[in-house]
Amino acid sequence: MLDFRIGTFLEVCKDMNFTKAARRLNLTQPAVSQHIRWLEESYGTKLFFFQGKKMRLTPAGELLKDGAATMSHDITLLKEKMQESTQKKRELRLGLTLTIAEFEVVASVAEYLLKEPSCSMLLSVGNTQKLLRELEEGTIDFALVEGNFPGDIYHHQLYAKERYIAVCSGTDPLAEGLHTIEELLAQRLITREAGSGTRNILERYLEMESLEVTSFHALVEAGSMGLIKQLVEYGCGITFLYQTAVKRELEEGRLCEIHMKDMDITHDFSFIWREGSIFHEDYQKVFQMLKNARMGEIPYRDTIMPTKIGEKEEIPYRDTIMPKK
């Protein structure tokens, strides 16, 4: 078991505030300070420092936070597994970002559940930063994300690579020929809200071109990918998103890809969990099962029809942005 003062330290790390941590722990602020001093004396190093009025972790504090968060999660999961061993029940707690949840992984998850009839599952849908917090707090065990994460803290394996494309209505003249980003600036841009993954990829690309989303003639922001696609289908503007998110609409001709001669972006969908977890092998097996299902290596796939899970999004991880030709 982890020392109870480590729990206090992790609470302080949530918002870098002794008072808020004390309130959540039902302790006095001096008691929280005493716990932190004990840890600093025990490890022989400072864990926090102040930069102006803001409290921050020292490099040693960062190491303790990362290691303690992994151990705390593993202890919680170990306790659950011990209880499950007597009840003969399994529960997987998986985090998913919006595009992956809604358009990419449904059939694979369904096939896994069919193969494991005694398995229970918690599916948390949110942006990558939310899922990283849940991994740190032990709310979920692993996540399938398209967002940015620290590779030294999280073990990661490639689940899929997806193209990121410009899209217009099926009747829009932009569906013909090759176009530059400058030619698209006369259009209304319809995109996710600031901070979302699909928006972030676009912003990074535009920054390379010395542009921004406000460079377009007009801007519409929406928190729903389904709403964005419908507005584009009605001819209200153009958008940029993952090809997998509009696969059906492209096949039916309701939406069309705008072929760009100065934009070629692919992006990783990654399966992640805490580096150094004692349950590494268990997570590896789940990852392989889901990836095999995606590749059609599990026999149920032809019988599963995709359905929507939910909405929320992400912040990009590894983009491959090809230079101009």
Coordinates of C-alpha atoms in Angstrom, one line a residue:
M1 CA 0.0 0.0 0.0
L2 CA 1.1 3.6 -0.7
D3 CA 1.9 5.8 2.3
F4 CA -1.2 8.0 3.0
R5 CA 1.0 11.1 2.6
I6 CA 1.5 10.1 -1.0
G7 CA -2.3 10.4 -1.4
T8 CA -2.1 13.9 0.0
F9 CA 0.7 14.8 -2.4
L10 CA -1.3 13.6 -5.4
E11 CA -4.3 15.6 -4.3
V12 CA -2.2 18.8 -4.1
C13 CA -0.9 18.0 -7.6
K14 CA -4.4 18.1 -9.0
D15 CA -4.7 21.9 -8.9
M16 CA -1.4 22.8 -7.2
N17 CA -3.2 24.2 -4.2
F18 CA -2.8 23.2 -0.5
T19 CA -6.1 24.7 0.6
K20 CA -8.2 22.9 -2.1
A21 CA -6.5 19.6 -1.4
A22 CA -7.1 20.0 2.4
R23 CA -10.8 20.7 1.7
R24 CA -11.1 17.5 -0.5
L25 CA -9.3 15.4 2.1
N26 CA -11.2 16.9 5.1
L27 CA -7.9 18.0 6.6
T28 CA -6.5 21.3 7.8
Q29 CA -4.1 23.1 5.6
P30 CA -1.3 22.8 8.2
A31 CA -1.8 19.0 8.1
V32 CA -1.4 19.0 4.4
S33 CA 1.8 21.1 4.6
Q34 CA 3.1 18.7 7.3
H35 CA 2.5 15.7 5.0
I36 CA 4.4 17.4 2.1
R37 CA 7.3 18.4 4.5
W38 CA 7.5 14.7 5.7
L39 CA 7.8 13.5 2.1
E40 CA 10.4 16.1 1.2
E41 CA 12.5 15.2 4.3
S42 CA 12.0 11.5 3.5
Y43 CA 13.1 11.8 -0.1
G44 CA 15.7 14.5 0.6
T45 CA 14.5 16.9 -2.0
K46 CA 12.0 19.7 -2.6
L47 CA 8.8 18.6 -4.4
F48 CA 7.3 22.1 -5.1
F49 CA 8.6 25.6 -5.8
F50 CA 6.9 28.9 -6.6
Q51 CA 7.2 30.7 -9.9
G52 CA 5.8 34.1 -9.0
K53 CA 2.5 33.3 -7.2
K54 CA 2.1 29.9 -9.0
M55 CA 3.2 26.7 -7.3
R56 CA 4.9 24.2 -9.6
L57 CA 6.4 20.8 -9.3
T58 CA 10.2 20.4 -9.1
P59 CA 11.8 17.8 -11.5
A60 CA 11.8 15.4 -8.4
G61 CA 8.2 16.2 -7.8
E62 CA 7.3 15.4 -11.4
L63 CA 9.0 12.0 -11.0
L64 CA 7.2 11.3 -7.7
K65 CA 3.9 12.3 -9.3
D66 CA 4.3 10.1 -12.3
G67 CA 5.5 7.0 -10.3
A68 CA 2.9 7.5 -7.5
A69 CA 0.0 7.9 -10.0
T70 CA 1.0 4.6 -11.7
M71 CA 1.3 2.7 -8.4
S72 CA -1.9 4.2 -7.1
H73 CA -3.8 3.0 -10.2
D74 CA -2.2 -0.4 -10.1
I75 CA -3.1 -0.9 -6.4
T76 CA -6.7 0.1 -7.1
L77 CA -6.9 -2.3 -10.1
L78 CA -5.1 -5.1 -8.2
K79 CA -7.7 -4.8 -5.4
E80 CA -10.5 -5.0 -8.0
K81 CA -9.0 -8.0 -9.7
M82 CA -8.7 -9.8 -6.4
Q83 CA -12.3 -9.2 -5.8
E84 CA -13.2 -10.2 -9.3
S85 CA -11.3 -13.5 -8.8
T86 CA -13.9 -14.6 -6.3
Q87 CA -16.8 -13.2 -8.2
K88 CA -15.6 -14.4 -11.6
K89 CA -16.4 -11.1 -13.2
R90 CA -14.2 -8.8 -15.4
E91 CA -14.5 -5.1 -16.1
L92 CA -12.5 -3.1 -18.6
R93 CA -12.3 0.6 -18.3
L94 CA -11.5 2.2 -21.6
G95 CA -11.2 5.8 -22.6
L96 CA -12.0 6.9 -26.2
T97 CA -11.7 10.2 -28.0
L98 CA -14.7 11.4 -30.1
T99 CA -13.7 10.4 -33.6
I100 CA -12.5 7.0 -32.4
A101 CA -15.6 6.4 -30.3
E102 CA -18.1 7.4 -32.9
F103 CA -16.5 6.3 -36.2
E104 CA -13.6 3.9 -35.6
V105 CA -13.9 1.4 -32.8
V106 CA -17.5 0.4 -32.3
A107 CA -17.3 -2.9 -34.2
S108 CA -14.0 -3.9 -32.5
V109 CA -15.4 -3.3 -29.1
A110 CA -18.6 -5.2 -30.0
E111 CA -16.5 -8.1 -31.2
Y112 CA -14.5 -8.1 -28.0
L113 CA -17.6 -8.2 -25.9
L114 CA -19.0 -11.1 -28.0
K115 CA -15.8 -13.0 -27.5
E116 CA -15.8 -12.3 -23.7
P117 CA -19.4 -12.7 -22.6
S118 CA -18.6 -12.4 -18.9
C119 CA -16.7 -9.1 -19.4
S120 CA -18.2 -5.8 -18.2
M121 CA -16.9 -2.5 -19.7
L122 CA -16.9 1.2 -18.8
L123 CA -16.4 3.4 -21.9
S124 CA -15.4 7.0 -21.1
V125 CA -15.6 9.4 -24.1
G126 CA -13.8 12.7 -23.9
N127 CA -11.0 14.8 -25.2
T128 CA -7.4 13.5 -24.7
Q129 CA -6.7 15.8 -21.8
K130 CA -9.7 14.6 -19.9
L131 CA -8.7 11.0 -20.6
L132 CA -5.2 11.6 -19.4
R133 CA -6.6 13.0 -16.1
E134 CA -8.8 9.8 -15.8
L135 CA -5.8 7.6 -16.4
E136 CA -3.8 9.5 -13.7
E137 CA -6.7 9.2 -11.2
G138 CA -7.3 5.6 -12.0
T139 CA -10.8 6.1 -13.3
I140 CA -9.9 4.3 -16.5
D141 CA -7.2 1.7 -17.2
F142 CA -6.2 2.5 -20.8
A143 CA -7.3 4.8 -23.6
L144 CA -7.5 5.0 -27.4
V145 CA -6.6 8.5 -28.3
E146 CA -5.7 10.8 -31.2
G147 CA -4.4 13.5 -29.0
N148 CA -1.1 14.7 -27.5
F149 CA 0.4 12.8 -24.6
P150 CA 3.8 12.6 -22.9
G151 CA 5.5 9.5 -24.4
D152 CA 7.8 9.1 -21.4
I153 CA 4.8 8.6 -19.0
Y154 CA 2.5 6.6 -21.2
H155 CA 3.3 3.4 -23.0
H156 CA 1.8 3.7 -26.5
Q157 CA 1.1 1.5 -29.5
L158 CA -0.2 2.4 -32.9
Y159 CA -3.8 1.4 -33.5
A160 CA -4.4 3.1 -36.8
K161 CA -3.2 5.9 -39.1
E162 CA -5.9 8.2 -40.5
R163 CA -5.9 10.9 -43.2
Y164 CA -6.9 14.4 -42.3
I165 CA -8.8 16.1 -45.2
A166 CA -10.7 19.1 -46.4
V167 CA -14.4 18.5 -47.1
C168 CA -17.2 20.3 -48.9
S169 CA -20.8 19.6 -50.0
G170 CA -21.2 17.0 -52.8
T171 CA -22.6 19.7 -55.1
D172 CA -19.8 22.3 -54.3
P173 CA -17.6 23.2 -57.3
L174 CA -14.6 22.8 -54.9
A175 CA -15.1 19.1 -55.3
E176 CA -13.4 19.4 -58.7
G177 CA -9.7 20.0 -59.4
L178 CA -6.8 20.8 -57.1
H179 CA -6.9 23.7 -54.6
T180 CA -4.5 25.7 -52.4
I181 CA -5.3 26.8 -48.9
E182 CA -5.3 30.4 -50.0
E183 CA -8.2 29.6 -52.5
L184 CA -10.3 28.2 -49.6
L185 CA -10.0 31.4 -47.5
A186 CA -13.0 32.9 -49.3
Q187 CA -15.2 30.1 -47.8
R188 CA -17.0 29.9 -44.5
L189 CA -15.1 27.5 -42.2
I190 CA -17.2 25.2 -40.0
T191 CA -15.1 23.6 -37.3
R192 CA -15.0 22.2 -33.8
E193 CA -14.5 24.5 -30.8
A194 CA -11.1 25.7 -29.7
G195 CA -9.1 23.1 -27.9
S196 CA -10.5 20.1 -29.8
G197 CA -8.2 17.8 -31.7
T198 CA -9.5 18.2 -35.2
R199 CA -9.4 22.0 -34.7
N200 CA -5.9 21.8 -33.3
I201 CA -4.5 19.9 -36.3
L202 CA -6.0 22.6 -38.6
E203 CA -4.6 25.4 -36.5
R204 CA -1.1 23.8 -36.6
Y205 CA -1.3 23.5 -40.4
L206 CA -2.5 27.1 -40.8
E207 CA 0.2 28.4 -38.6
M208 CA 2.8 26.8 -40.9
E209 CA 1.1 28.8 -43.7
S210 CA 1.1 32.1 -41.6
L211 CA -2.7 31.8 -41.3
E212 CA -5.3 31.1 -38.6
V213 CA -9.0 30.1 -38.5
T214 CA -10.1 33.8 -38.6
S215 CA -8.3 34.1 -41.9
F216 CA -11.4 32.5 -43.5
H217 CA -14.3 34.6 -44.8
A218 CA -16.5 33.5 -41.9
L219 CA -16.2 31.1 -39.0
V220 CA -18.8 28.7 -37.4
E221 CA -17.8 26.7 -34.3
A222 CA -19.8 23.7 -33.2
G223 CA -19.3 21.1 -30.4
S224 CA -20.9 18.3 -32.5
M225 CA -19.2 16.6 -35.4
G226 CA -22.6 15.4 -36.7
L227 CA -23.8 19.0 -36.8
I228 CA -20.7 20.1 -38.6
K229 CA -21.1 17.5 -41.3
Q230 CA -24.8 18.3 -41.8
L231 CA -24.1 22.0 -42.1
V232 CA -21.4 21.3 -44.7
E233 CA -23.8 18.9 -46.6
Y234 CA -26.3 21.8 -46.8
G235 CA -23.6 23.9 -48.4
C236 CA -23.1 26.3 -45.5
G237 CA -19.3 26.0 -45.6
I238 CA -16.3 23.7 -45.6
T239 CA -14.6 21.8 -42.9
F240 CA -11.4 19.8 -42.1
L241 CA -11.6 16.4 -40.3
Y242 CA -10.5 12.8 -40.3
Q243 CA -11.5 10.8 -43.4
T244 CA -12.9 8.0 -41.2
A245 CA -15.4 10.5 -39.8
V246 CA -17.0 11.1 -43.2
K247 CA -16.4 7.7 -44.8
R248 CA -20.1 7.0 -45.3
E249 CA -21.0 10.5 -46.6
L250 CA -18.1 10.4 -49.1
E251 CA -19.2 7.0 -50.4
E252 CA -22.8 8.3 -50.8
G253 CA -21.7 11.5 -52.5
R254 CA -23.3 13.7 -49.9
L255 CA -19.9 15.2 -49.0
C256 CA -16.7 15.4 -51.2
E257 CA -13.1 15.7 -50.4
I258 CA -11.5 18.9 -51.5
H259 CA -8.2 17.8 -53.1
M260 CA -5.4 20.0 -51.9
K261 CA -2.0 20.3 -53.6
D262 CA -0.3 21.8 -50.5
M263 CA -1.7 19.7 -47.7
D264 CA -1.0 16.0 -46.9
I265 CA -1.6 15.1 -43.3
T266 CA -1.9 11.7 -41.6
H267 CA -2.4 11.2 -37.9
D268 CA -1.9 8.4 -35.3
F269 CA -4.6 6.8 -33.3
S270 CA -2.8 5.4 -30.3
F271 CA -3.6 2.9 -27.5
I272 CA -2.0 4.2 -24.3
W273 CA -1.6 3.2 -20.6
R274 CA 0.7 4.2 -17.7
E275 CA 4.3 3.3 -18.4
G276 CA 5.6 0.7 -16.0
S277 CA 2.2 -0.7 -15.0
I278 CA 2.3 -4.2 -13.6
F279 CA -0.7 -4.9 -15.8
H280 CA 1.2 -4.2 -19.0
E281 CA 0.6 -7.7 -20.4
D282 CA -3.1 -7.6 -19.7
Y283 CA -3.4 -4.2 -21.5
Q284 CA -1.3 -5.6 -24.4
K285 CA -3.7 -8.5 -24.9
V286 CA -6.7 -6.1 -25.0
F287 CA -4.9 -3.9 -27.5
Q288 CA -4.1 -6.8 -29.7
M289 CA -7.7 -8.1 -29.6
L290 CA -9.1 -4.7 -30.6
K291 CA -6.6 -4.2 -33.3
N292 CA -7.1 -7.7 -34.7
A293 CA -10.9 -7.0 -34.8
R294 CA -10.2 -3.8 -36.7
M295 CA -8.1 -5.8 -39.2
G296 CA -11.0 -8.3 -39.6
E297 CA -9.1 -11.1 -37.9
I298 CA -12.0 -12.0 -35.5
P299 CA -14.9 -13.8 -37.3
Y300 CA -17.8 -11.7 -35.9
R301 CA -16.9 -8.6 -37.9
D302 CA -19.3 -9.1 -40.8
T303 CA -22.2 -9.4 -38.4
I304 CA -21.6 -6.2 -36.5
M305 CA -23.2 -2.9 -37.8
P306 CA -21.5 0.3 -36.6
T307 CA -23.5 2.5 -34.2
K308 CA -22.6 5.7 -32.5
I309 CA -21.3 5.7 -28.9
G310 CA -21.1 9.4 -28.0
E311 CA -19.4 12.7 -28.5
K312 CA -16.2 14.5 -27.3
E313 CA -12.8 15.1 -28.7
E314 CA -9.1 15.3 -28.6
I315 CA -5.9 17.2 -29.0
P316 CA -3.5 15.9 -31.6
Y317 CA -0.6 13.5 -30.9
R318 CA 1.6 12.7 -33.9
D319 CA 0.8 14.4 -37.2
T320 CA 2.7 13.7 -40.3
I321 CA 2.5 17.0 -42.3
M322 CA 4.1 16.6 -45.7
P323 CA 6.0 19.6 -47.1
K324 CA 4.7 21.4 -50.1
K325 CA 5.4 19.8 -53.4

